[in-house]
Structures are given as structure tokens and as C-alpha cells.
mmCIF file of C-alpha atoms in Angstrom:
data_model
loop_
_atom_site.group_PDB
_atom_site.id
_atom_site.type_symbol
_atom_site.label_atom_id
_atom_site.label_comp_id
_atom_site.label_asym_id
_atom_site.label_seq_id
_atom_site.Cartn_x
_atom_site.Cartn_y
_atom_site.Cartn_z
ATOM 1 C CA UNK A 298 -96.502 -105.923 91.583
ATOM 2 C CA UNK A 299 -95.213 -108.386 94.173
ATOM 3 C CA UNK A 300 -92.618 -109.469 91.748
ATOM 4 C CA UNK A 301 -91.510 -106.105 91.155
ATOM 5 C CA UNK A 302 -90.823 -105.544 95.078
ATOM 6 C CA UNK A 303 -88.880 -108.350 95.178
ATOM 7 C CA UNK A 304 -86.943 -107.272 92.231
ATOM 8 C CA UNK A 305 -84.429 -105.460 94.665
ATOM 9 C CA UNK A 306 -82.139 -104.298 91.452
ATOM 10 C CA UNK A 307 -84.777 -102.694 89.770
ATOM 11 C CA UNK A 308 -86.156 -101.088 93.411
ATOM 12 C CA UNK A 309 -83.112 -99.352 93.699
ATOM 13 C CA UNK A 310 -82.642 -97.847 90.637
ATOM 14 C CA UNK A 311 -85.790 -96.357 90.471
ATOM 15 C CA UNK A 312 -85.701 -94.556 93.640
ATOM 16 C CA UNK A 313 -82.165 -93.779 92.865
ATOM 17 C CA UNK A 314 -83.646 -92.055 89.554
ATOM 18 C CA UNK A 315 -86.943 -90.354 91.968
ATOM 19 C CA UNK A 316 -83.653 -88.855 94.516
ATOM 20 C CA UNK A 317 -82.274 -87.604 91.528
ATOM 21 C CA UNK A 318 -85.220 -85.452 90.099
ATOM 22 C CA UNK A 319 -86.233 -84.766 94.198
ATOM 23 C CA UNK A 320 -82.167 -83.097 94.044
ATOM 24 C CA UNK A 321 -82.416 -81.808 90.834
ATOM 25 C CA UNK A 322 -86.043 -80.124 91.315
ATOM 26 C CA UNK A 323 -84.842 -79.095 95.039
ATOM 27 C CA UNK A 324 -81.394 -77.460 93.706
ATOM 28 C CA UNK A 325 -83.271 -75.234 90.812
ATOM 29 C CA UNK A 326 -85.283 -74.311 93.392
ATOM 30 C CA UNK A 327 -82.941 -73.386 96.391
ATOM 31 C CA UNK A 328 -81.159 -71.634 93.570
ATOM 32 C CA UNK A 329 -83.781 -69.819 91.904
ATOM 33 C CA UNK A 330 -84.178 -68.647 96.035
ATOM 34 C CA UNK A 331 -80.622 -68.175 96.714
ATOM 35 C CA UNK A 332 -78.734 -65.086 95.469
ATOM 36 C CA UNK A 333 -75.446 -67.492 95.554
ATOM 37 C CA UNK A 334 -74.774 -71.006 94.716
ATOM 38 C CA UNK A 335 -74.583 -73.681 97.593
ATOM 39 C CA UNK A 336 -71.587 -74.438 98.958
ATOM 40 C CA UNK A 337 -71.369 -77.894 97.270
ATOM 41 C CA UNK A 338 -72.250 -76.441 93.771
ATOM 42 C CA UNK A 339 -69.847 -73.757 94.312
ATOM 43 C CA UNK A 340 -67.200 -75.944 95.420
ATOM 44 C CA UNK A 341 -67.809 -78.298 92.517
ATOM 45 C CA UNK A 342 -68.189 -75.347 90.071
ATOM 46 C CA UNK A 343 -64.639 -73.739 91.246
ATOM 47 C CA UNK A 344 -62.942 -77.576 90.937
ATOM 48 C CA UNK A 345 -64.030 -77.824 87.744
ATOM 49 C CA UNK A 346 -62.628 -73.829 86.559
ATOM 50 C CA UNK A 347 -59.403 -74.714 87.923
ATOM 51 C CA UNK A 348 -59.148 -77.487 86.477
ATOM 52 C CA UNK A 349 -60.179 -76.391 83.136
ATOM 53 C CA UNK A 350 -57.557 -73.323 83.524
ATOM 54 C CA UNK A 351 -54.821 -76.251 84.363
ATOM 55 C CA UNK A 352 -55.643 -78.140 81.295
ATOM 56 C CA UNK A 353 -56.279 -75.417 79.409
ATOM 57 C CA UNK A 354 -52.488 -73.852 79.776
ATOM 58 C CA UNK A 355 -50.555 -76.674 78.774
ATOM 59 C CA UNK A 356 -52.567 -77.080 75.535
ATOM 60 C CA UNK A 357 -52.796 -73.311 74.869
ATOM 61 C CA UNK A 358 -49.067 -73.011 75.200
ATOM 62 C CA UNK A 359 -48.566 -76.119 73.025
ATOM 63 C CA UNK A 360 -50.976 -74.938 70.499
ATOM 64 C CA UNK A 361 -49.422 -71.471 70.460
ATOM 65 C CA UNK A 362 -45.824 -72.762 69.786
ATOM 66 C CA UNK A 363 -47.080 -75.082 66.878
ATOM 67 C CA UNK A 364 -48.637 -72.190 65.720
ATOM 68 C CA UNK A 365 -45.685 -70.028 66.484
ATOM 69 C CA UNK A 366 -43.371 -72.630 64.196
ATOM 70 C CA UNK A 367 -45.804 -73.174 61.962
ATOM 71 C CA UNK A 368 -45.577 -69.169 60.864
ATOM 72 C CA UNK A 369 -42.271 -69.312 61.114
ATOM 73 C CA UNK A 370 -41.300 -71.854 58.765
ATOM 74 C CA UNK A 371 -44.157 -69.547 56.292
ATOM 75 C CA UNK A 372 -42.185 -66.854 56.986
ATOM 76 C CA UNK A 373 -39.042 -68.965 55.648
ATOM 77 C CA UNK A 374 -40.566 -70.431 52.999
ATOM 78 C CA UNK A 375 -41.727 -66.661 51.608
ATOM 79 C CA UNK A 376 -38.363 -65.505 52.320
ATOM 80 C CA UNK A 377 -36.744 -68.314 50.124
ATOM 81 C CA UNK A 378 -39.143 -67.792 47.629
ATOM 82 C CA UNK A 379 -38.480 -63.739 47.697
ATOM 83 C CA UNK A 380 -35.105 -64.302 47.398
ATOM 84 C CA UNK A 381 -35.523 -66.429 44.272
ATOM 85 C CA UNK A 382 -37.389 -64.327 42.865
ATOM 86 C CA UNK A 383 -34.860 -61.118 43.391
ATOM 87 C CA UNK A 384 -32.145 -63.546 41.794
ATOM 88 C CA UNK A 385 -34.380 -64.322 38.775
ATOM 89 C CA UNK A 386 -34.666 -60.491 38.551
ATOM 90 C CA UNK A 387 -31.191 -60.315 38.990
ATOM 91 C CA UNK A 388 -30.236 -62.914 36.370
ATOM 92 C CA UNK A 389 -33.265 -61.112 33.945
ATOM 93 C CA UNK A 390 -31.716 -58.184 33.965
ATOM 94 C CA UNK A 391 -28.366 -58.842 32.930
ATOM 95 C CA UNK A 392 -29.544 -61.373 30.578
ATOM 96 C CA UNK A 393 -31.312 -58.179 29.299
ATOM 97 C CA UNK A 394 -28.176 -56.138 29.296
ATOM 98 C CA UNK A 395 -26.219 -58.885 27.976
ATOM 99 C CA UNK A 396 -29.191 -58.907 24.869
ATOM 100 C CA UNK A 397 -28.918 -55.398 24.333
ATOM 101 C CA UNK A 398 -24.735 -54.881 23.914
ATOM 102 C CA UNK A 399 -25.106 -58.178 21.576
ATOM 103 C CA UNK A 400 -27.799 -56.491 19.744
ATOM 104 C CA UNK A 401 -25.509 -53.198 19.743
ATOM 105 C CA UNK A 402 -23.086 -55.420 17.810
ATOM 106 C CA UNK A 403 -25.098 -57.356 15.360
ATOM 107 C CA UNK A 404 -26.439 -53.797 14.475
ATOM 108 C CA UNK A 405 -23.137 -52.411 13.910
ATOM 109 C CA UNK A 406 -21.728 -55.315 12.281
ATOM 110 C CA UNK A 407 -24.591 -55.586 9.833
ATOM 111 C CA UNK A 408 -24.112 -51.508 8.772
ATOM 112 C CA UNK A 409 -20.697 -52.675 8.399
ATOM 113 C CA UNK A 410 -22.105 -55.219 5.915
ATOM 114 C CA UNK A 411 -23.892 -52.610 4.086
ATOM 115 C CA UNK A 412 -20.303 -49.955 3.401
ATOM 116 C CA UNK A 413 -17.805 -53.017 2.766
ATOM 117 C CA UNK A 414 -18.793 -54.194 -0.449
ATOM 118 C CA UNK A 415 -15.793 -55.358 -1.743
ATOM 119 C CA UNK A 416 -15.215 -58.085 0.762
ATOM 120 C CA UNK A 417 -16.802 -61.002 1.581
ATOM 121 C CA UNK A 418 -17.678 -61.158 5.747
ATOM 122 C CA UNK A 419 -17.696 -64.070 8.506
ATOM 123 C CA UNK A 420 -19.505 -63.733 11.856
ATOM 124 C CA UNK A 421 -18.593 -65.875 14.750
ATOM 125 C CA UNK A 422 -19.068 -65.437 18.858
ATOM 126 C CA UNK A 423 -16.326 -65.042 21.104
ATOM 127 C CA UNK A 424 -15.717 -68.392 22.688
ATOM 128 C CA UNK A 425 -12.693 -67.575 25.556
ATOM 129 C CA UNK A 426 -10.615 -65.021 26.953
ATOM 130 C CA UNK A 427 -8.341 -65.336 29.274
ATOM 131 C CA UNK A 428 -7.933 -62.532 32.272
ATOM 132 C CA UNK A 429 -3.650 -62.976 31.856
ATOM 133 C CA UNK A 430 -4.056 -61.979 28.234
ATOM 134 C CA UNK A 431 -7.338 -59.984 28.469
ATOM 135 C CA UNK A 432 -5.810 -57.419 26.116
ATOM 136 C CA UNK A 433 -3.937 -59.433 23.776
ATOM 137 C CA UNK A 434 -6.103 -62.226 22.811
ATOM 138 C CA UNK A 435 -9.392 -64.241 22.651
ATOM 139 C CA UNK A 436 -10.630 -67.076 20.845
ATOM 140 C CA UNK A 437 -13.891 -67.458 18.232
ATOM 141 C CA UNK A 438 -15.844 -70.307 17.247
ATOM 142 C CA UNK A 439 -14.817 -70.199 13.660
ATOM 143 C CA UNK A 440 -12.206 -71.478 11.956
ATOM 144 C CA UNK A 441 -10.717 -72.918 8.543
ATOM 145 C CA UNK A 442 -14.079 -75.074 7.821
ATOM 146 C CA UNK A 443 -15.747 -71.215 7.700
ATOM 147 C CA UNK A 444 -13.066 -70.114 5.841
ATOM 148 C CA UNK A 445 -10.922 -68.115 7.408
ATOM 149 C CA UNK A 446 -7.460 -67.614 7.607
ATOM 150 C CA UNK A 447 -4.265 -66.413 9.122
ATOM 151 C CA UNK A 448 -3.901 -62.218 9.611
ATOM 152 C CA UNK A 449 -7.940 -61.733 8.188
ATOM 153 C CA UNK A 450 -8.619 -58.440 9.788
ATOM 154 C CA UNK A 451 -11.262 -58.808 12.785
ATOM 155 C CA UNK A 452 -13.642 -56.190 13.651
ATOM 156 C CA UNK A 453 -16.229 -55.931 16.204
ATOM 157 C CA UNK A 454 -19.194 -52.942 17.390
ATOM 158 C CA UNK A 455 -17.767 -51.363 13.602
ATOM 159 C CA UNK A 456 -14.387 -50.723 13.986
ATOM 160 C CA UNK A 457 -10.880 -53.455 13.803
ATOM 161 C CA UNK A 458 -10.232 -54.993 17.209
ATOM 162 C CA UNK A 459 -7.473 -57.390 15.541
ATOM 163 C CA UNK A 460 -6.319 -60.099 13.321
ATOM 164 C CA UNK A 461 -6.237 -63.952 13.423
ATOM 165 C CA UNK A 462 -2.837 -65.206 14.115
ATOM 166 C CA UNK A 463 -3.738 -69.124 14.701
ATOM 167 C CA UNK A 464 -6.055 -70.972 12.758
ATOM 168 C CA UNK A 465 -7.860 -74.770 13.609
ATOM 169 C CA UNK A 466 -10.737 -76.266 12.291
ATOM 170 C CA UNK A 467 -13.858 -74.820 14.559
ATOM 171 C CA UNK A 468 -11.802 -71.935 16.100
ATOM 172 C CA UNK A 469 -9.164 -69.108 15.664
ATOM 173 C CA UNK A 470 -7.539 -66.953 18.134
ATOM 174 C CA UNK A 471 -7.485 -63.264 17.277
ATOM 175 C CA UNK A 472 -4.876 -60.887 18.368
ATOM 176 C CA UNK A 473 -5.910 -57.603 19.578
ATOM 177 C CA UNK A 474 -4.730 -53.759 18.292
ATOM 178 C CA UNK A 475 -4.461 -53.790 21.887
ATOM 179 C CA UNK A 476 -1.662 -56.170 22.790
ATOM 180 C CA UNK A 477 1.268 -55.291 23.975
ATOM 181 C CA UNK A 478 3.562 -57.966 22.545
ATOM 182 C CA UNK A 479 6.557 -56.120 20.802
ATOM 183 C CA UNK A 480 6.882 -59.203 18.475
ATOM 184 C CA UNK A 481 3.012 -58.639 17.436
ATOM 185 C CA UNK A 482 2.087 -57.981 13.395
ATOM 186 C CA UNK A 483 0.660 -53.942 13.657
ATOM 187 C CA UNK A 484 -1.816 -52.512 10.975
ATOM 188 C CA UNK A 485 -0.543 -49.920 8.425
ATOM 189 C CA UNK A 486 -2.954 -47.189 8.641
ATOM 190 C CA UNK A 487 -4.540 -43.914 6.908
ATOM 191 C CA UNK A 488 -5.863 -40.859 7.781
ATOM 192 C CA UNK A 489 -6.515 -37.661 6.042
ATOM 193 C CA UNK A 490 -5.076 -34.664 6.380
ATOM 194 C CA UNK A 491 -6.405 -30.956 5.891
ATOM 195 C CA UNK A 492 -4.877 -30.509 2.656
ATOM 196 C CA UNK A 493 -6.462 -33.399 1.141
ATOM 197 C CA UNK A 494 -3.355 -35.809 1.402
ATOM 198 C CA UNK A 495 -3.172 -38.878 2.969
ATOM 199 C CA UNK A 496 -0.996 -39.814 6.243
ATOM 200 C CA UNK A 497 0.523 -43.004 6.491
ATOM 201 C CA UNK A 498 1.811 -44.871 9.671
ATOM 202 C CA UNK A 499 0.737 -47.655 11.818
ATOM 203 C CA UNK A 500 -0.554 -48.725 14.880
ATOM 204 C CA UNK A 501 0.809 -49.056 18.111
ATOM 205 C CA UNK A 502 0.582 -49.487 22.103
ATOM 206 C CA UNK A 503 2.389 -47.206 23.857
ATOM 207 C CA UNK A 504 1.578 -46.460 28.164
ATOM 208 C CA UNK A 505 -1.390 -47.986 29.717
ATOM 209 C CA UNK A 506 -2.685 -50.166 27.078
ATOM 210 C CA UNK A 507 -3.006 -46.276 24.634
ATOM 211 C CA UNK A 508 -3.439 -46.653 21.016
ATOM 212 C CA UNK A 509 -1.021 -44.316 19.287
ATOM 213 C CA UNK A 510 -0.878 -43.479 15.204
ATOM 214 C CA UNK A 511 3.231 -43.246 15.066
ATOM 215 C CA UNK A 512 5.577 -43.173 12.086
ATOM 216 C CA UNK A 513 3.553 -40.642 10.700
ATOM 217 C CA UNK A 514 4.501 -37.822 8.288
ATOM 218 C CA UNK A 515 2.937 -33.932 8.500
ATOM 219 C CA UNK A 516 0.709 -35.059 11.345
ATOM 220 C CA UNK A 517 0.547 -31.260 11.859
ATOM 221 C CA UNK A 518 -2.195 -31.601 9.690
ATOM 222 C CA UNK A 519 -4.472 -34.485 11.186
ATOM 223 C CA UNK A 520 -6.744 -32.565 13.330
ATOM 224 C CA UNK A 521 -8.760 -34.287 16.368
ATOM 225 C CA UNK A 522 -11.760 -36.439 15.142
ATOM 226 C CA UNK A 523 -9.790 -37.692 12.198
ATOM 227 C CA UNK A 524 -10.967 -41.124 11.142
ATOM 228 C CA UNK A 525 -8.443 -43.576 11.061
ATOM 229 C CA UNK A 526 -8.641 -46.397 8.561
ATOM 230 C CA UNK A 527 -6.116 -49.398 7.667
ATOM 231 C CA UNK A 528 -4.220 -48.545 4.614
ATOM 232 C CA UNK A 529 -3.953 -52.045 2.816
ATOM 233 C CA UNK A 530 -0.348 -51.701 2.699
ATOM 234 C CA UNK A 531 1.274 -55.008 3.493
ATOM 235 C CA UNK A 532 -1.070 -56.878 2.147
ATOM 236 C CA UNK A 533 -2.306 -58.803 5.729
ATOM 237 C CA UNK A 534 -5.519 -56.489 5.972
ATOM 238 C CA UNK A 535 -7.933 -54.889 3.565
ATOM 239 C CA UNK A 536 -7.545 -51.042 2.722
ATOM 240 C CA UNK A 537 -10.670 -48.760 4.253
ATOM 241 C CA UNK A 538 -11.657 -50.794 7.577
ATOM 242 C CA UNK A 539 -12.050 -47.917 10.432
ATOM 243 C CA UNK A 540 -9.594 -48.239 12.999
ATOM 244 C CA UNK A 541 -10.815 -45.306 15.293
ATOM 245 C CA UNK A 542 -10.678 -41.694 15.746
ATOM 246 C CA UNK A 543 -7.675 -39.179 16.503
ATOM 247 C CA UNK A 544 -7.891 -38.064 19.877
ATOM 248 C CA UNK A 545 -4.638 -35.603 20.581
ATOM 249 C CA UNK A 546 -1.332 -35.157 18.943
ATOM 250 C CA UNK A 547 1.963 -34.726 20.879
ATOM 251 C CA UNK A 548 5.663 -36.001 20.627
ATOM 252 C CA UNK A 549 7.389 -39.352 21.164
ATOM 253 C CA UNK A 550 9.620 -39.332 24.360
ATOM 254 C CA UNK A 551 12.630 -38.316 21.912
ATOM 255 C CA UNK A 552 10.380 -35.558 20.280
ATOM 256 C CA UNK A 553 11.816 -36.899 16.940
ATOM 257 C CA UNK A 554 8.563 -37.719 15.769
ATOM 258 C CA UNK A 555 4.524 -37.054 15.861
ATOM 259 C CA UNK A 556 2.747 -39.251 18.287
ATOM 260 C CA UNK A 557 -1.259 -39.125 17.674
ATOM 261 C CA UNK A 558 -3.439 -40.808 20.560
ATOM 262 C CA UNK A 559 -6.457 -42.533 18.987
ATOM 263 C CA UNK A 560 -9.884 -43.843 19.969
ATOM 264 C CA UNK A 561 -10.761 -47.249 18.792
ATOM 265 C CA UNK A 562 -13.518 -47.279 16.898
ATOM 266 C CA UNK A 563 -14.131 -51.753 17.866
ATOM 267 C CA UNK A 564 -15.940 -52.943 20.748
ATOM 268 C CA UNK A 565 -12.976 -54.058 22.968
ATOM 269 C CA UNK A 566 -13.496 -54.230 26.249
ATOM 270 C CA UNK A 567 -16.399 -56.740 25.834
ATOM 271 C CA UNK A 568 -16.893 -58.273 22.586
ATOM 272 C CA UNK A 569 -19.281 -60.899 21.891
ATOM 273 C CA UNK A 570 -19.705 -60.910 18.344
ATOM 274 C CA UNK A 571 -16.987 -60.073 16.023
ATOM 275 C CA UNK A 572 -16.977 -59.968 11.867
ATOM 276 C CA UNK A 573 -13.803 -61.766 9.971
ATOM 277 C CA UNK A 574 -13.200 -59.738 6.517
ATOM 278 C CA UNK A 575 -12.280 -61.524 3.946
ATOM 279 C CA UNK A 576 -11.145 -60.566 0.209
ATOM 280 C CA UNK A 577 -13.504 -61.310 -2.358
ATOM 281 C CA UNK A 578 -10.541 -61.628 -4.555
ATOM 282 C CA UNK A 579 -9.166 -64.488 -2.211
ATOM 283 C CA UNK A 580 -12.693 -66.512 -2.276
#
């Protein structure tokens, strides 16, 4: 015991430790008595709430504008990824479209395979076509290795679009009905009339890129929705391919002549697939 008196260290931490329970015990009770806090607790309790509240802010507003980017850069990420998504849509549905009008066209070109039995066929894809010459020519991925040659008729949704006029090895280029070039090689065509006889002429261009039936004799008697078909004549296109449909009859600017409007039967304005007709005879 006498040791532990003289011990002075561990003295004063035990009656440092019997204060502490004689301040704890005396505070629960002086509050359990109180109907407030002392003015020391209160003090220390109000110090510590401000400066809880101080802390608090900075972190809160910190916290807050992480969170606030954070969402953002969600809200940019789902926006990117909606906007792919309409663009896949986008690109699905004209794939879609672009499907269906080359369906359109193998359809027609294979009933065309079914009526033209006297001459051997050739399909091939339209490679290029330039928007100077959008009505005068385009190009196909065939050429003399497929067999074809120079002025082989070229049809396209069922109905002649044009001939070949330039031949190479893996491609042609095909002039359309629909050219304008004076100089260009025109169909000799048929129709027939109401008496049973058969109109000759050929085909032309005349006004806004119009496809006209001219040259012809008693067109009095070709009434509208007359089929027009190539003649043969000339020998640079088989006889019986349509051509199109007759759509009015009037009178060349000198009113010399019959001038019948037509309706192309071929797929012009956006071909894809196109059928090269070839002579059996000439295989």
C-alpha cells in the first residue's frame, strides 16, 4: 500500500478517473433535475452543432455537385446511346426500303424470265450513275466475260430502260430511252391499233425528259393504254420487249405528224437491278 502512495503517477490517474465518474454521476443527475442543460453542456453542445453545420455544407455541396455531374454525364451517355439507336432505326429502315424496291425488281425481272422464251437473259446490279448524266447513262457490273455485247436491249422493273453502247470486261455502260443525246441509237417500236394492224415508229425524247411514240402512221387508232413493244426492226434489239404504255396523243409542233406521249413501262428513276436480253440465236 505504501508503495502505491508513493507511486504519484498512478495516484493521479486514479483520482482523475474517481472526478470523472463524481462529474459524470453529478451531471446525469443535475440533468435528470434540470429542465435545461447547464450552461457548459449547452455551450459545448451548440459548438459542436455549428460546427457540424460548417463541415457539413462544404461536403454536402461537394457531394451534391459530384452527384449533380455524375447524372449529367448519365444523362449524356443515354442521350448518345438514344441517338444511336434512332440512326440504326434510321439506317434499318431504308435498308428495308432499299430490300423491298430490289425485291420489286428481281420479281419483275424473273416474270420477265417466264414470257421471253426465245432469248437467253443476263442479270447484273447497277454499279454508277452519275448526277450530270442521271438520265442518259449508268454503268453495270457485267460485261463481255458475261457475255454481253454492244446495243443488247436492257430492261429493268419489266419494261426496256436502254441499250449497252460500251462494252469492257467486268462492266458496260447502258444508255437510257431517256437520254437526250440527238446522236443517241432510238428503238423501233410497235403498238396495236383498233383494227388489228400494227403501228410502227420509234422512240423519242421530246420536252422535259417525255417519252414520245413519233413517226407513226394512223395513230388515230392507238387508243390510251396501248402497250408499246420494240419492233425488232433494225436488228439492235429483240422484237416483243414492252417499252411502256400510251398515255395521250396530240401533234408535233408542225402538226405534220402524230405525237403519242408514253409511260415507260422500266424502273428508271432508281434502278438497281437490270436484265441484258440476249438472242438465243446469237449464243
Amino acid at each position: 500500500m505504501k508503495k502505491f502512495l508513493q507511486n504519484k503517477k498512478l495516484l493521479s490517474a486514479c483520482l482523475a478517473v474517481i472526478v470523472v465518474f463524481i462529474v459524470l454521476g453529478g451531471s446525469v443527475s443535475l440533468r435528470n433535475k434540470r429542465n435545461t442543460p447547464l450552461i457548459i453542456q449547452s455551450f459545448g453542445n451548440d459548438i459542436v452543432a455549428v460546427g457540424s453545420r460548417i463541415i457539413d455544407f462544404p461536403l454536402s455541396f461537394v457531394s451534391g455537385s459530384l452527384n449533380n455531374v455524375h447524372d449529367l454525364l448519365n444523362t449524356q451517355d443515354e442521350n448518345n446511346y438514344l441517338k444511336s439507336q434512332i440512326t440504326d432505326l434510321e439506317q434499318t429502315k431504308a435498308r428495308n426500303s432499299s430490300l423491298e424496291a430490289e425485291n420489286k425488281q428481281l420479281k419483275s425481272a424473273l416474270k420477265l424470265k417466264e414470257t421471253l422464251t426465245d432469248y437467253n437473259m443476263v442479270q447484273a446490279s447497277v454499279i454508277s450513275r452519275s448526277p450530270d448524266s442521271w438520265t442518259d447513262l449508268l454503268v453495270i457490273n457485267k460485261g463481255t466475260t458475261s457475255g454481253l455485247r454492244k446495243n443488247m436491249a436492257v430492261m429493268s422493273g419489266g419494261g426496256v430502260i436502254g441499250r449497252i453502247i460500251e462494252v469492257n470486261a467486268a462492266s458496260a455502260k447502258v444508255e437510257l430511252i431517256t437520254t437526250s443525246d440527238k446522236s443517241a441509237n432510238r428503238f423501233a417500236v410497235q403498238a396495236q391499233a383498233t383494227n388489228g394492224k400494227k403501228v410502227h415508229g420509234i422512240i423519242t425524247v421530246i420536252g422535259n425528259k417525255t417519252l414520245a411514240f413519233t413517226q407513226a402512221m394512223d395513230s388515230k387508232k392507238l387508243k390510251r393504254g396501248t402497250k408499246i413493244y420494240t419492233s425488232g426492226m433494225g436488228g439492235n434489239s429483240p422484237k416483243g420487249l414492252l417499252v411502256g404504255t400510251i398515255s395521250a396523243t396530240t401533234h408535233d409542233s408542225f402538226g405534220l405528224s402524230d405525237l403519242i406521249k408514253i409511260n415507260p413501262a422500266g424502273e428508271l428513276n432508281d434502278p438497281s437491278v437490270v436484265t441484258v436480253i440476249k438472242r438465243k440465236v446469237n449464243d
